[in-house]
PDB file of C-alpha atoms in Angstrom:
ATOM      1  CA  MET A 192    -110.897  80.657  28.715  1.00  0.00           C
ATOM      2  CA  ASP A 193    -108.941  80.005  31.864  1.00  0.00           C
ATOM      3  CA  ARG A 194    -105.298  81.022  31.913  1.00  0.00           C
ATOM      4  CA  ILE A 195    -102.466  79.292  33.673  1.00  0.00           C
ATOM      5  CA  GLY A 196     -99.381  81.302  34.506  1.00  0.00           C
ATOM      6  CA  VAL A 197     -96.033  79.572  34.271  1.00  0.00           C
ATOM      7  CA  PRO A 198     -92.541  80.993  34.494  1.00  0.00           C
ATOM      8  CA  HIS A 199     -91.110  81.949  31.111  1.00  0.00           C
ATOM      9  CA  ARG A 200     -88.313  79.369  31.333  1.00  0.00           C
ATOM     10  CA  THR A 201     -90.831  76.619  32.101  1.00  0.00           C
ATOM     11  CA  PHE A 202     -92.953  77.741  29.161  1.00  0.00           C
ATOM     12  CA  GLU A 203     -89.907  77.513  26.874  1.00  0.00           C
ATOM     13  CA  HIS A 204     -89.255  73.946  28.059  1.00  0.00           C
ATOM     14  CA  LEU A 205     -92.879  72.953  27.516  1.00  0.00           C
ATOM     15  CA  LEU A 206     -92.930  74.501  24.056  1.00  0.00           C
ATOM     16  CA  SER A 207     -89.639  72.937  22.949  1.00  0.00           C
ATOM     17  CA  GLY A 208     -90.732  69.463  24.096  1.00  0.00           C
ATOM     18  CA  PHE A 209     -94.054  69.872  22.315  1.00  0.00           C
ATOM     19  CA  VAL A 210     -92.352  71.054  19.111  1.00  0.00           C
ATOM     20  CA  ARG A 211     -89.854  68.168  19.220  1.00  0.00           C
ATOM     21  CA  SER A 212     -92.656  65.626  19.604  1.00  0.00           C
ATOM     22  CA  GLU A 213     -94.632  67.105  16.696  1.00  0.00           C
ATOM     23  CA  ALA A 214     -91.463  67.194  14.569  1.00  0.00           C
ATOM     24  CA  GLU A 215     -90.758  63.498  15.103  1.00  0.00           C
ATOM     25  CA  GLU A 216     -94.250  62.682  13.871  1.00  0.00           C
ATOM     26  CA  ILE A 217     -94.008  64.738  10.708  1.00  0.00           C
ATOM     27  CA  ALA A 218     -90.450  63.578   9.984  1.00  0.00           C
ATOM     28  CA  HIS A 219     -91.674  60.002  10.002  1.00  0.00           C
ATOM     29  CA  PHE A 220     -94.852  60.525   7.982  1.00  0.00           C
ATOM     30  CA  GLY A 221     -93.896  63.526   5.827  1.00  0.00           C
ATOM     31  CA  ARG A 222     -90.911  62.282   3.883  1.00  0.00           C
ATOM     32  CA  ASP A 223     -90.956  63.289   0.221  1.00  0.00           C
ATOM     33  CA  ALA A 224     -94.414  64.827   0.621  1.00  0.00           C
ATOM     34  CA  GLU A 225     -95.378  67.967  -1.233  1.00  0.00           C
ATOM     35  CA  VAL A 226     -97.520  68.997   1.735  1.00  0.00           C
ATOM     36  CA  VAL A 227     -96.441  68.164   5.285  1.00  0.00           C
ATOM     37  CA  ALA A 228     -99.166  68.976   7.782  1.00  0.00           C
ATOM     38  CA  PRO A 229     -98.385  69.275  11.463  1.00  0.00           C
ATOM     39  CA  GLY A 230    -101.149  68.107  13.764  1.00  0.00           C
ATOM     40  CA  GLU A 231    -104.076  70.192  14.937  1.00  0.00           C
ATOM     41  CA  PRO A 232    -102.473  70.600  18.378  1.00  0.00           C
ATOM     42  CA  PHE A 233     -99.530  72.368  16.745  1.00  0.00           C
ATOM     43  CA  GLY A 234    -101.989  74.511  14.777  1.00  0.00           C
ATOM     44  CA  SER A 235    -103.799  75.506  17.964  1.00  0.00           C
ATOM     45  CA  VAL A 236    -100.587  76.407  19.765  1.00  0.00           C
ATOM     46  CA  PHE A 237     -99.234  78.253  16.723  1.00  0.00           C
ATOM     47  CA  ALA A 238    -102.463  80.265  16.328  1.00  0.00           C
ATOM     48  CA  TRP A 239    -102.429  81.244  19.994  1.00  0.00           C
ATOM     49  CA  LEU A 240     -98.760  82.224  19.819  1.00  0.00           C
ATOM     50  CA  TRP A 241     -99.381  84.196  16.612  1.00  0.00           C
ATOM     51  CA  GLU A 242    -101.954  86.316  18.422  1.00  0.00           C
ATOM     52  CA  GLU A 243    -100.027  86.654  21.684  1.00  0.00           C
ATOM     53  CA  HIS A 244     -96.367  86.789  20.620  1.00  0.00           C
ATOM     54  CA  ARG A 245     -95.712  86.513  16.896  1.00  0.00           C
ATOM     55  CA  ASP A 246     -91.950  86.085  17.276  1.00  0.00           C
ATOM     56  CA  ALA A 247     -92.555  83.039  19.482  1.00  0.00           C
ATOM     57  CA  ALA A 248     -94.875  81.573  16.828  1.00  0.00           C
ATOM     58  CA  VAL A 249     -92.215  82.026  14.153  1.00  0.00           C
ATOM     59  CA  GLY A 250     -89.632  80.531  16.514  1.00  0.00           C
ATOM     60  CA  ALA A 251     -91.860  77.524  17.196  1.00  0.00           C
ATOM     61  CA  PHE A 252     -92.327  76.975  13.459  1.00  0.00           C
ATOM     62  CA  ALA A 253     -88.566  77.281  12.886  1.00  0.00           C
ATOM     63  CA  GLY A 254     -88.009  74.780  15.679  1.00  0.00           C
ATOM     64  CA  LEU A 255     -90.522  72.415  14.120  1.00  0.00           C
ATOM     65  CA  LEU A 256     -88.743  72.602  10.778  1.00  0.00           C
ATOM     66  CA  ALA A 257     -85.292  72.187  12.344  1.00  0.00           C
ATOM     67  CA  GLU A 258     -86.304  69.201  14.465  1.00  0.00           C
ATOM     68  CA  ALA A 259     -88.167  67.540  11.582  1.00  0.00           C
ATOM     69  CA  ARG A 260     -85.160  67.980   9.303  1.00  0.00           C
ATOM     70  CA  ARG A 261     -82.862  66.601  12.005  1.00  0.00           C
ATOM     71  CA  ALA A 262     -85.112  63.572  12.557  1.00  0.00           C
ATOM     72  CA  GLY A 263     -85.363  62.816   8.818  1.00  0.00           C
ATOM     73  CA  GLU A 264     -82.954  60.887   6.660  1.00  0.00           C
ATOM     74  CA  PRO A 265     -80.074  62.861   5.102  1.00  0.00           C
ATOM     75  CA  GLY A 266     -81.135  64.081   1.661  1.00  0.00           C
ATOM     76  CA  ASP A 267     -84.781  63.454   2.550  1.00  0.00           C
ATOM     77  CA  GLU A 268     -85.403  66.454   4.782  1.00  0.00           C
ATOM     78  CA  ILE A 269     -88.738  68.173   5.240  1.00  0.00           C
ATOM     79  CA  ARG A 270     -88.844  71.281   3.035  1.00  0.00           C
ATOM     80  CA  LEU A 271     -89.921  74.720   4.247  1.00  0.00           C
ATOM     81  CA  GLU A 272     -92.534  75.144   1.517  1.00  0.00           C
ATOM     82  CA  SER A 273     -94.038  71.720   2.230  1.00  0.00           C
ATOM     83  CA  LEU A 274     -94.410  72.579   5.902  1.00  0.00           C
ATOM     84  CA  ILE A 275     -95.861  76.031   5.201  1.00  0.00           C
ATOM     85  CA  LYS A 276     -98.461  74.461   2.885  1.00  0.00           C
ATOM     86  CA  GLY A 277     -99.343  71.910   5.552  1.00  0.00           C
ATOM     87  CA  LEU A 278     -99.625  74.493   8.304  1.00  0.00           C
ATOM     88  CA  ARG A 279    -102.827  75.818   6.784  1.00  0.00           C
ATOM     89  CA  THR A 280    -104.445  72.421   7.358  1.00  0.00           C
ATOM     90  CA  ALA A 281    -103.326  72.498  10.999  1.00  0.00           C
ATOM     91  CA  LEU A 282    -104.851  75.972  11.320  1.00  0.00           C
ATOM     92  CA  GLN A 283    -108.242  75.046   9.876  1.00  0.00           C
ATOM     93  CA  ARG A 284    -110.033  75.595  13.197  1.00  0.00           C
ATOM     94  CA  SER A 285    -108.607  79.081  13.677  1.00  0.00           C
ATOM     95  CA  ARG A 286    -109.119  82.278  11.741  1.00  0.00           C
ATOM     96  CA  LEU A 287    -105.511  81.921  10.505  1.00  0.00           C
ATOM     97  CA  GLY A 288    -106.651  79.036   8.319  1.00  0.00           C
ATOM     98  CA  GLN A 289    -108.706  81.419   6.178  1.00  0.00           C
ATOM     99  CA  GLU A 290    -107.042  82.404   2.917  1.00  0.00           C
ATOM    100  CA  GLN A 291    -106.644  86.135   3.646  1.00  0.00           C
ATOM    101  CA  GLU A 292    -105.337  85.536   7.160  1.00  0.00           C
ATOM    102  CA  PHE A 293    -102.992  82.740   6.117  1.00  0.00           C
ATOM    103  CA  TRP A 294    -101.432  84.967   3.471  1.00  0.00           C
ATOM    104  CA  ASP A 295     -99.817  87.047   6.234  1.00  0.00           C
ATOM    105  CA  VAL A 296     -98.610  83.884   7.992  1.00  0.00           C
ATOM    106  CA  GLU A 297     -97.050  82.544   4.765  1.00  0.00           C
ATOM    107  CA  LEU A 298     -95.280  85.797   3.958  1.00  0.00           C
ATOM    108  CA  THR A 299     -93.917  86.160   7.468  1.00  0.00           C
ATOM    109  CA  LEU A 300     -92.638  82.580   7.622  1.00  0.00           C
ATOM    110  CA  ARG A 301     -91.001  82.741   4.186  1.00  0.00           C
ATOM    111  CA  ASP A 302     -89.325  85.988   5.173  1.00  0.00           C
ATOM    112  CA  GLN A 303     -88.209  85.142   8.723  1.00  0.00           C
ATOM    113  CA  ILE A 304     -87.530  81.392   8.867  1.00  0.00           C
ATOM    114  CA  PRO A 305     -84.255  81.549   6.875  1.00  0.00           C
ATOM    115  CA  GLU A 306     -82.890  83.857   9.609  1.00  0.00           C
ATOM    116  CA  HIS A 307     -83.272  80.976  12.070  1.00  0.00           C
ATOM    117  CA  PHE A 308     -81.069  78.860   9.791  1.00  0.00           C
ATOM    118  CA  GLY A 309     -78.232  81.332   9.360  1.00  0.00           C
ATOM    119  CA  GLY A 310     -79.827  82.943   6.319  1.00  0.00           C
ATOM    120  CA  ARG A 311     -79.973  79.703   4.332  1.00  0.00           C
ATOM    121  CA  THR A 312     -82.275  79.814   1.331  1.00  0.00           C
ATOM    122  CA  ASP A 313     -82.118  76.111   0.462  1.00  0.00           C
ATOM    123  CA  LEU A 314     -84.689  75.066   3.029  1.00  0.00           C
TER     124      LEU A 314
END
């Protein structure tokens, strides 16, 4: 696979715009859903980040949750568990979508995402 080098700051801008766009989609279509699946593009980016820089993958997922909650109606926010369940669908084309591999993803996200929200546990 070809690689394209971009400055870190530019990469952060690209990633945040991508996450915001994905979040708007799921906020609109994922209200009150038990499973909220981000799109396959998010799954591809998340899987790549997970392999290359796990903290960035967790940060991207936290950003997705934050932006989706912000874009939703008050009292009708996307829930962490719903988004974690849906992530597996978005990861179906990567090895992370396999049950054993996804287990590590789930545990990491449940453990680390609250830190991105000031330690909140009501996500």
